[in-house]
XYZ file of C-alpha atoms in Angstrom:
191
model
C -60.007 20.458 20.993
C -58.772 20.388 25.043
C -57.170 23.008 24.367
C -59.763 24.941 22.863
C -61.815 24.280 25.945
C -59.752 25.589 29.161
C -58.166 28.639 26.609
C -59.389 31.061 23.221
C -58.422 33.587 21.606
C -60.002 37.243 21.960
C -59.145 40.614 19.822
C -59.921 43.875 21.916
C -61.791 46.186 20.072
C -62.491 49.952 20.862
C -60.988 52.263 22.858
C -63.289 50.930 25.940
C -60.836 49.267 28.240
C -57.932 51.874 28.044
C -55.315 52.478 29.541
C -55.559 48.893 30.577
C -55.847 47.421 27.257
C -55.870 48.927 23.579
C -58.097 48.007 20.630
C -56.395 45.978 17.974
C -54.579 43.955 20.828
C -54.869 40.151 21.492
C -55.555 38.092 24.220
C -55.679 35.101 25.679
C -58.618 34.038 28.047
C -58.638 31.373 30.748
C -62.004 29.915 30.432
C -61.448 27.138 32.435
C -61.365 29.593 35.584
C -64.546 29.477 36.650
C -65.913 26.474 34.932
C -68.657 25.383 37.128
C -69.653 21.555 38.022
C -72.479 19.372 39.360
C -71.375 17.784 42.685
C -74.367 15.446 42.775
C -73.372 14.520 39.650
C -69.812 13.930 39.980
C -71.132 12.323 43.298
C -72.616 9.220 42.349
C -69.006 8.254 40.772
C -66.599 9.437 43.312
C -67.990 8.962 47.159
C -66.240 11.158 48.170
C -68.385 14.197 47.053
C -71.164 15.016 49.424
C -74.387 15.531 48.618
C -75.005 19.073 47.606
C -79.041 19.292 46.003
C -78.267 19.716 42.391
C -76.296 23.206 42.654
C -73.476 24.221 40.439
C -70.330 25.105 41.754
C -67.348 26.319 40.642
C -64.099 23.827 40.134
C -61.237 26.657 40.413
C -63.127 30.454 41.502
C -66.348 32.326 40.798
C -65.508 35.799 39.160
C -64.302 38.409 41.600
C -64.190 42.503 42.182
C -61.093 43.209 40.074
C -61.172 40.412 37.661
C -60.927 41.288 33.316
C -63.675 39.214 31.946
C -64.772 38.597 28.148
C -69.029 37.257 28.187
C -71.224 37.431 25.842
C -73.013 41.070 25.402
C -76.642 40.227 27.063
C -78.346 42.473 24.592
C -77.002 40.449 22.055
C -75.378 37.274 23.229
C -73.583 37.246 19.076
C -71.599 39.885 20.420
C -68.272 39.491 23.336
C -67.353 42.027 25.142
C -64.519 43.159 27.606
C -64.281 44.775 31.068
C -64.201 44.401 34.730
C -66.319 43.402 37.560
C -67.085 45.482 39.819
C -69.767 44.338 42.182
C -70.333 40.390 42.520
C -73.515 39.295 43.642
C -75.182 40.190 46.833
C -73.149 43.323 46.655
C -74.964 47.356 46.677
C -72.850 48.856 43.534
C -73.640 52.815 43.173
C -71.863 55.792 40.967
C -71.746 58.829 42.412
C -69.638 62.194 42.497
C -66.730 60.627 40.278
C -66.181 57.550 42.414
C -67.293 54.109 42.507
C -69.052 52.568 45.573
C -69.830 49.451 46.988
C -71.922 48.768 49.903
C -71.899 52.335 50.564
C -67.969 52.294 50.360
C -65.638 53.967 47.994
C -63.663 51.561 45.317
C -59.328 52.651 45.009
C -59.259 52.143 41.438
C -55.628 52.739 40.358
C -55.951 51.619 36.502
C -59.275 53.962 35.368
C -58.498 56.332 32.714
C -60.931 59.362 34.033
C -63.323 58.563 36.928
C -66.857 58.615 35.618
C -69.399 61.332 34.493
C -72.619 59.964 35.544
C -74.334 58.370 38.179
C -76.254 54.942 38.513
C -77.530 53.639 41.552
C -77.622 52.110 43.719
C -78.487 48.550 42.997
C -78.024 45.238 44.458
C -76.848 42.976 42.512
C -78.449 39.735 42.092
C -77.965 35.994 42.308
C -75.634 34.744 39.296
C -74.682 37.913 37.764
C -71.940 40.521 38.015
C -72.018 44.435 37.649
C -69.145 45.123 34.975
C -67.209 48.532 33.802
C -65.015 49.477 31.315
C -61.228 51.476 32.068
C -61.749 54.292 30.472
C -65.480 55.209 31.886
C -66.542 57.871 29.869
C -65.833 56.480 26.786
C -67.523 52.677 28.323
C -71.123 50.486 27.216
C -71.106 48.845 30.225
C -73.862 47.917 32.620
C -74.441 51.517 33.566
C -75.621 52.430 30.779
C -77.719 48.853 29.632
C -80.268 49.649 31.600
C -81.650 53.395 29.421
C -83.314 50.241 26.261
C -84.586 48.021 28.998
C -88.372 47.239 30.149
C -88.878 47.423 34.275
C -89.039 43.900 34.343
C -85.740 42.812 33.069
C -82.528 42.572 34.432
C -80.477 44.171 31.744
C -77.926 45.995 33.631
C -75.894 43.179 34.483
C -73.751 40.046 33.230
C -75.669 36.488 34.369
C -72.797 34.280 34.592
C -73.808 31.841 32.087
C -72.577 35.081 29.973
C -68.781 35.185 31.377
C -66.704 33.290 28.562
C -63.573 33.723 31.316
C -60.783 35.997 32.425
C -58.887 37.988 30.298
C -54.715 36.409 31.111
C -51.628 36.926 28.501
C -51.811 39.428 26.066
C -49.874 38.231 23.081
C -49.696 40.637 20.474
C -48.496 43.272 20.201
C -45.595 41.582 20.366
C -43.946 44.441 22.815
C -47.195 44.420 25.178
C -46.569 40.671 25.471
C -47.614 40.035 29.187
C -49.794 39.427 32.272
C -53.516 40.470 32.554
C -54.121 42.914 35.538
C -56.857 41.058 37.570
C -56.039 42.061 40.622
C -58.227 42.407 43.198
C -60.357 45.365 43.737
C -61.440 46.281 47.591
C -63.494 49.397 48.510
C -61.976 51.389 50.324
C -63.192 51.903 54.540
C -65.633 54.492 54.798
């Protein structure tokens, strides 16, 4: 039970994360990395924890740009998806001319299969949400495409933080592909 609380297995389906991940690969997902805690609750039992007005904080760290995450698809939470975090809360994301821009600065993305052939935004990621894209930009059902079926009152193109299951951590099958997943932080280039 304790192991299942912090690690989960996941099977990649489809080609949306190629070349980084291929269909039918099996991964371990680190669920503990993004654990959230309410410091007020802990402060009742541990005297040196400060009062925090009931807000939750990440125990280790928040998802960051470049993390490959597994999450419940916002349009149908019975389905789990895997994508890469491209923009975090407060950042403005735009896709144009085959390049992703964060706050007006282009991202250098060595891990993608092909540049995007669509436009998106500019849109600012709301608090408590993340913007995600597949590494196979021309063949991925991700944040750039989800808003098409939305009404104006919804923010469908972002993944709410409560939908995030964890970070893809280790590929264990097929055995010849055994290894850690590339979760290096991606920074925008100087404009």
